[in-house]
Every structure is written in structure tokens, then in C-alpha cells.
mmCIF file of C-alpha atoms in Angstrom:
data_model
loop_
_atom_site.group_PDB
_atom_site.id
_atom_site.type_symbol
_atom_site.label_atom_id
_atom_site.label_comp_id
_atom_site.label_asym_id
_atom_site.label_seq_id
_atom_site.Cartn_x
_atom_site.Cartn_y
_atom_site.Cartn_z
ATOM 1 C CA MET A 48 7.345 38.398 -23.448
ATOM 2 C CA ASN A 49 7.534 37.017 -19.935
ATOM 3 C CA MET A 50 5.689 33.785 -19.400
ATOM 4 C CA VAL A 51 4.035 33.172 -16.053
ATOM 5 C CA VAL A 52 4.948 29.688 -14.887
ATOM 6 C CA ARG A 53 2.408 28.300 -12.500
ATOM 7 C CA PRO A 54 3.760 26.355 -9.560
ATOM 8 C CA PRO A 55 2.598 22.739 -9.304
ATOM 9 C CA ALA A 56 -0.784 22.275 -7.682
ATOM 10 C CA ARG A 57 -0.375 20.723 -4.240
ATOM 11 C CA LEU A 58 -3.110 18.274 -3.413
ATOM 12 C CA PRO A 59 -3.683 16.538 -0.089
ATOM 13 C CA ALA A 60 -4.000 12.842 -0.808
ATOM 14 C CA GLU A 61 -4.680 9.662 1.117
ATOM 15 C CA LEU A 62 -3.936 6.151 -0.044
ATOM 16 C CA VAL A 63 -5.865 3.553 1.925
ATOM 17 C CA PHE A 64 -4.071 0.244 1.494
ATOM 18 C CA ASP A 65 -2.951 -3.049 2.976
ATOM 19 C CA LEU A 66 0.561 -4.424 2.802
ATOM 20 C CA VAL A 67 -0.602 -7.978 2.042
ATOM 21 C CA CYS A 68 -2.650 -6.813 -0.941
ATOM 22 C CA PRO A 69 -0.925 -7.339 -4.319
ATOM 23 C CA TRP A 70 -3.291 -4.891 -6.007
ATOM 24 C CA CYS A 71 -2.190 -2.230 -3.525
ATOM 25 C CA PHE A 72 1.429 -2.787 -4.614
ATOM 26 C CA ILE A 73 0.345 -2.416 -8.238
ATOM 27 C CA GLY A 74 -1.779 0.614 -7.360
ATOM 28 C CA LEU A 75 1.140 2.343 -5.659
ATOM 29 C CA ARG A 76 3.325 1.829 -8.732
ATOM 30 C CA ARG A 77 0.577 3.172 -10.989
ATOM 31 C CA LEU A 78 0.203 6.221 -8.774
ATOM 32 C CA ASP A 79 3.940 6.823 -9.138
ATOM 33 C CA ARG A 80 3.624 6.496 -12.902
ATOM 34 C CA ALA A 81 0.727 8.954 -13.006
ATOM 35 C CA LEU A 82 2.709 11.477 -10.966
ATOM 36 C CA ALA A 83 5.763 11.097 -13.207
ATOM 37 C CA ARG A 84 3.594 12.206 -16.138
ATOM 38 C CA ARG A 85 2.154 15.191 -14.280
ATOM 39 C CA PRO A 86 4.844 17.695 -13.232
ATOM 40 C CA ASP A 87 1.989 20.139 -12.603
ATOM 41 C CA VAL A 88 0.797 18.069 -9.636
ATOM 42 C CA ARG A 89 2.373 17.435 -6.249
ATOM 43 C CA LEU A 90 0.727 15.189 -3.697
ATOM 44 C CA ASP A 91 0.979 15.546 0.046
ATOM 45 C CA LEU A 92 0.427 11.833 0.456
ATOM 46 C CA THR A 93 -0.691 10.130 3.651
ATOM 47 C CA LEU A 94 -0.681 6.340 3.752
ATOM 48 C CA ARG A 95 -3.621 4.983 5.715
ATOM 49 C CA PRO A 96 -3.825 1.391 6.954
ATOM 50 C CA PHE A 97 -6.547 -1.019 5.972
ATOM 51 C CA LEU A 98 -6.722 -4.589 7.291
ATOM 52 C CA LEU A 99 -7.978 -7.091 4.747
ATOM 53 C CA ASN A 100 -7.639 -9.839 7.358
ATOM 54 C CA PRO A 101 -8.499 -8.145 10.659
ATOM 55 C CA GLU A 102 -8.935 -11.483 12.457
ATOM 56 C CA MET A 103 -5.559 -12.837 11.340
ATOM 57 C CA PRO A 104 -3.572 -14.183 14.327
ATOM 58 C CA GLY A 105 -0.472 -12.203 15.202
ATOM 59 C CA GLY A 106 1.740 -15.049 13.998
ATOM 60 C CA GLY A 107 -0.132 -15.380 10.724
ATOM 61 C CA MET A 108 -1.090 -18.746 9.257
ATOM 62 C CA PRO A 109 0.296 -21.202 6.683
ATOM 63 C CA ARG A 110 -0.210 -19.853 3.183
ATOM 64 C CA SER A 111 -1.893 -23.040 1.981
ATOM 65 C CA GLU A 112 -4.467 -22.843 4.773
ATOM 66 C CA TYR A 113 -5.123 -19.169 4.058
ATOM 67 C CA LEU A 114 -5.607 -19.725 0.333
ATOM 68 C CA LEU A 115 -7.958 -22.627 0.972
ATOM 69 C CA ARG A 116 -10.082 -20.492 3.288
ATOM 70 C CA LYS A 117 -10.095 -17.510 0.938
ATOM 71 C CA PHE A 118 -10.477 -19.174 -2.457
ATOM 72 C CA GLY A 119 -11.766 -22.641 -1.651
ATOM 73 C CA ALA A 120 -9.394 -24.356 -4.077
ATOM 74 C CA GLU A 121 -5.678 -24.152 -4.719
ATOM 75 C CA ASP A 122 -6.037 -24.123 -8.501
ATOM 76 C CA ARG A 123 -8.324 -21.083 -8.295
ATOM 77 C CA ALA A 124 -5.699 -19.219 -6.282
ATOM 78 C CA ARG A 125 -3.022 -20.277 -8.755
ATOM 79 C CA ARG A 126 -4.977 -18.863 -11.694
ATOM 80 C CA LEU A 127 -5.557 -15.582 -9.880
ATOM 81 C CA HIS A 128 -1.875 -15.303 -8.958
ATOM 82 C CA ALA A 129 -0.879 -15.924 -12.559
ATOM 83 C CA ALA A 130 -3.132 -13.078 -13.699
ATOM 84 C CA ILE A 131 -1.773 -10.705 -11.027
ATOM 85 C CA THR A 132 1.791 -11.664 -11.927
ATOM 86 C CA GLU A 133 1.143 -10.709 -15.537
ATOM 87 C CA VAL A 134 -0.286 -7.327 -14.550
ATOM 88 C CA GLY A 135 2.549 -6.730 -12.118
ATOM 89 C CA ARG A 136 5.176 -7.420 -14.740
ATOM 90 C CA ALA A 137 3.984 -4.367 -16.687
ATOM 91 C CA GLU A 138 4.567 -2.268 -13.551
ATOM 92 C CA GLY A 139 8.054 -3.628 -12.948
ATOM 93 C CA ILE A 140 6.990 -5.994 -10.161
ATOM 94 C CA ALA A 141 8.252 -9.583 -10.195
ATOM 95 C CA PHE A 142 5.614 -11.273 -8.041
ATOM 96 C CA ARG A 143 6.729 -14.591 -6.534
ATOM 97 C CA PHE A 144 3.631 -15.977 -4.885
ATOM 98 C CA ASP A 145 5.272 -19.395 -4.890
ATOM 99 C CA MET A 146 7.825 -18.166 -2.347
ATOM 100 C CA ILE A 147 5.247 -17.079 0.240
ATOM 101 C CA VAL A 148 5.073 -19.684 3.000
ATOM 102 C CA ARG A 149 2.929 -17.837 5.532
ATOM 103 C CA THR A 150 0.256 -15.171 5.245
ATOM 104 C CA PRO A 151 1.013 -12.698 8.046
ATOM 105 C CA SER A 152 -0.997 -10.191 9.983
ATOM 106 C CA SER A 153 -0.130 -6.828 8.458
ATOM 107 C CA VAL A 154 -0.489 -4.818 11.666
ATOM 108 C CA GLU A 155 3.226 -4.822 12.507
ATOM 109 C CA ALA A 156 4.171 -3.868 8.948
ATOM 110 C CA HIS A 157 1.728 -0.952 9.034
ATOM 111 C CA ARG A 158 3.308 0.136 12.312
ATOM 112 C CA LEU A 159 6.719 0.171 10.630
ATOM 113 C CA VAL A 160 5.377 2.330 7.786
ATOM 114 C CA ARG A 161 3.982 4.779 10.327
ATOM 115 C CA LEU A 162 7.300 4.867 12.156
ATOM 116 C CA ALA A 163 9.149 5.570 8.901
ATOM 117 C CA ALA A 164 6.626 8.271 7.985
ATOM 118 C CA ARG A 165 7.826 10.289 10.968
ATOM 119 C CA THR A 166 11.038 10.944 9.024
ATOM 120 C CA GLY A 167 9.299 11.304 5.664
ATOM 121 C CA GLN A 168 10.003 7.735 4.534
ATOM 122 C CA GLY A 169 6.566 6.175 4.709
ATOM 123 C CA ARG A 170 6.336 5.673 0.951
ATOM 124 C CA GLU A 171 9.795 4.066 0.874
ATOM 125 C CA ALA A 172 8.913 1.803 3.784
ATOM 126 C CA ALA A 173 5.743 0.613 2.059
ATOM 127 C CA GLU A 174 7.726 -0.191 -1.085
ATOM 128 C CA ALA A 175 10.302 -2.107 0.957
ATOM 129 C CA VAL A 176 7.623 -4.151 2.731
ATOM 130 C CA PHE A 177 5.776 -4.893 -0.500
ATOM 131 C CA ASN A 178 8.979 -6.058 -2.167
ATOM 132 C CA ALA A 179 10.002 -8.210 0.784
ATOM 133 C CA PHE A 180 6.665 -9.993 0.904
ATOM 134 C CA PHE A 181 5.660 -10.284 -2.722
ATOM 135 C CA THR A 182 8.991 -10.664 -4.528
ATOM 136 C CA GLU A 183 11.094 -12.368 -1.839
ATOM 137 C CA GLY A 184 8.506 -14.305 0.145
ATOM 138 C CA ARG A 185 9.688 -12.907 3.492
ATOM 139 C CA ASP A 186 7.383 -13.021 6.501
ATOM 140 C CA ILE A 187 6.556 -9.354 7.096
ATOM 141 C CA GLY A 188 4.720 -10.284 10.269
ATOM 142 C CA GLN A 189 8.069 -10.981 11.953
ATOM 143 C CA VAL A 190 9.675 -8.043 13.728
ATOM 144 C CA GLU A 191 13.186 -9.216 12.822
ATOM 145 C CA VAL A 192 12.309 -9.063 9.130
ATOM 146 C CA LEU A 193 10.808 -5.606 9.560
ATOM 147 C CA ALA A 194 13.887 -4.448 11.467
ATOM 148 C CA ASP A 195 16.060 -5.564 8.539
ATOM 149 C CA LEU A 196 13.922 -3.464 6.213
ATOM 150 C CA ALA A 197 14.155 -0.503 8.595
ATOM 151 C CA VAL A 198 17.945 -0.630 8.488
ATOM 152 C CA GLY A 199 17.747 -0.426 4.706
ATOM 153 C CA LEU A 200 15.810 2.822 5.158
ATOM 154 C CA GLY A 201 18.483 4.230 7.440
ATOM 155 C CA LEU A 202 16.544 3.646 10.647
ATOM 156 C CA GLY A 203 18.314 2.243 13.687
ATOM 157 C CA ARG A 204 17.808 -1.472 14.187
ATOM 158 C CA ALA A 205 17.757 -1.376 17.987
ATOM 159 C CA GLU A 206 15.353 1.553 18.052
ATOM 160 C CA THR A 207 13.078 -0.118 15.502
ATOM 161 C CA LEU A 208 13.025 -3.390 17.425
ATOM 162 C CA ALA A 209 12.178 -1.535 20.636
ATOM 163 C CA PHE A 210 9.320 0.187 18.824
ATOM 164 C CA LEU A 211 7.991 -3.022 17.262
ATOM 165 C CA HIS A 212 8.208 -4.978 20.515
ATOM 166 C CA GLY A 213 6.056 -2.277 22.096
ATOM 167 C CA THR A 214 2.500 -1.298 21.306
ATOM 168 C CA GLU A 215 2.950 2.238 19.971
ATOM 169 C CA GLU A 216 0.815 2.930 16.862
ATOM 170 C CA THR A 217 -1.072 -0.362 17.229
ATOM 171 C CA GLU A 218 -4.258 1.381 18.302
ATOM 172 C CA ALA A 219 -3.753 3.947 15.548
ATOM 173 C CA VAL A 220 -3.593 1.210 12.892
ATOM 174 C CA GLN A 221 -6.801 -0.335 14.224
ATOM 175 C CA ALA A 222 -8.461 3.089 14.391
ATOM 176 C CA GLU A 223 -7.476 3.885 10.794
ATOM 177 C CA ASN A 224 -8.953 0.579 9.651
ATOM 178 C CA LEU A 225 -12.199 1.356 11.474
ATOM 179 C CA ARG A 226 -12.238 4.867 9.989
ATOM 180 C CA ALA A 227 -11.899 3.474 6.475
ATOM 181 C CA HIS A 228 -14.858 1.145 6.974
ATOM 182 C CA ARG A 229 -16.940 3.958 8.410
ATOM 183 C CA MET A 230 -16.150 5.976 5.287
ATOM 184 C CA GLY A 231 -17.611 3.142 3.229
ATOM 185 C CA ILE A 232 -14.287 1.788 1.990
ATOM 186 C CA ASN A 233 -14.502 -1.982 1.735
ATOM 187 C CA GLY A 234 -11.782 -2.634 -0.813
ATOM 188 C CA VAL A 235 -8.279 -1.365 -1.431
ATOM 189 C CA PRO A 236 -6.355 0.417 -2.746
ATOM 190 C CA CYS A 237 -8.459 3.553 -2.476
ATOM 191 C CA LEU A 238 -7.015 6.925 -3.452
ATOM 192 C CA ILE A 239 -8.663 10.034 -2.011
ATOM 193 C CA LEU A 240 -7.766 13.535 -3.204
ATOM 194 C CA SER A 241 -8.592 16.700 -1.268
ATOM 195 C CA GLY A 242 -10.810 14.660 1.033
ATOM 196 C CA ARG A 243 -13.552 14.562 -1.604
ATOM 197 C CA HIS A 244 -12.560 12.738 -4.777
ATOM 198 C CA ALA A 245 -11.888 9.017 -4.584
ATOM 199 C CA ILE A 246 -11.233 6.042 -6.801
ATOM 200 C CA SER A 247 -10.973 2.450 -5.683
ATOM 201 C CA GLY A 248 -8.913 -0.327 -7.162
ATOM 202 C CA ALA A 249 -5.518 -0.387 -8.851
ATOM 203 C CA GLN A 250 -6.579 2.031 -11.558
ATOM 204 C CA GLU A 251 -4.429 2.709 -14.608
ATOM 205 C CA ALA A 252 -2.227 5.819 -14.546
ATOM 206 C CA GLU A 253 -4.492 7.490 -17.109
ATOM 207 C CA VAL A 254 -7.524 7.143 -14.820
ATOM 208 C CA ILE A 255 -5.566 8.531 -11.874
ATOM 209 C CA SER A 256 -4.441 11.459 -14.016
ATOM 210 C CA ARG A 257 -8.069 12.323 -14.800
ATOM 211 C CA LEU A 258 -8.792 12.404 -11.082
ATOM 212 C CA PHE A 259 -5.874 14.835 -10.751
ATOM 213 C CA ASP A 260 -7.592 17.048 -13.341
ATOM 214 C CA VAL A 261 -10.806 17.183 -11.308
ATOM 215 C CA ALA A 262 -8.999 18.039 -8.089
ATOM 216 C CA VAL A 263 -6.723 20.633 -9.722
ATOM 217 C CA LEU A 264 -9.691 22.414 -11.322
ATOM 218 C CA GLU A 265 -11.397 22.540 -7.963
ATOM 219 C CA VAL A 266 -8.322 24.067 -6.337
ATOM 220 C CA ALA A 267 -8.005 26.637 -9.146
ATOM 221 C CA GLY A 268 -11.612 27.650 -8.624
ATOM 222 C CA GLU A 269 -11.292 28.288 -4.911
#
């Protein structure tokens, strides 16, 4: 008897995220894990910028100053980082918050991700930026650092530097951030499927998989 094999359901998806958000790094890894368990699902994923620190100066600020402003006390930040490090370890991420010297603006890094997305490498670019910042302590607000990451993706260094020294995609990043807020998104990561089903936070792979179920059933019923 011939068995009819259904092709994977293709779902449009958006991941609203910021590249200086450790939970977004964890959330991206958990999304990957959920997809690895669901060969019946394929995502057409669009990465959408969100700016957790929209007023951050272009050159960033010393990490100690940022943590004091955000958490009020260094020991509070240290406890939070320890908890995130533990969660990240389960996702294969070796967070090194102690190596971060400056908290950057993430606008330039988002621009790089958008540049890489033109050749289908947006997801890879995001991973590279996350790793550089959170596991190596590199300043992802610096165009030279971003150009190094671009070379690792196979992009031309000179072309990338020319892009980053310009203003292309800057307005788009700001517009995407504004769009997210207008949609009521005030925390990231936020995963949106088919433009209708959303979950916020770095949800476990099992929770993401249940959202897949809802979206797939909807597609099957159309």
C-alpha cells in the first residue's frame, strides 16, 4: 500500500530580538532545538530588530556604568548573570559576562544581520554576533569587529566596512523597533508564527513546539 507522505508545513515566522539580550541568544537556540524535533515544520524566518536600549550612545558605555543604571547594584547583576549562565549552559552557550567591558548600541550589529540576510545568512550572522559578544566579550558596536564577523560568513570585508560606515538600513532598524512597540511587544525574544500566534520570552523547545501545532492546524484547515 502506498503511503502518502505530507510535505513539511511551511510557516512564515518572525523573531523579534535584540543582539545584546542574553535571553534572545537562549531563545534562538531553543527555537533551533524545537525545529530539530519537528521535521514536519519548516519556518520562513525573518529576524526583526528590537532595541532594548534605544537611547544608548553610538559608542556604547562602560559595562559597569550600564549595570549600575540598569540593576542599581553590582551584586544584583552578578546574581542574574550567574542564573543566565546556568540556563545557557544547557543550550550549549558558554556565557562570559565577566569579559564584557562595554555595553554597545546594537544598531550596527542589527544592520550587519540585515546585510547578511540578503544572501540568506541572517540567522548565521545573528549567531556570530551573539557568540562574539556573550562568549568572547567583543564590542559588537565597533564596525571593525562586525567586519571580522562578516568575513567569517564569507562576506567581503571592504564591502561590509563600506556598508557599515554608511547609513543604509539604519532607518529600517529604527522603523522595525517602532513597529514592534506599536504591536505591543515590550520584551524580547518574541516569536510570531503566521502573523497571528505569538509567544514572548525564551520559551522551552516543548512550548515552541506546541505553538507549531496551533499554526500547522490552522494551515491545514485553510
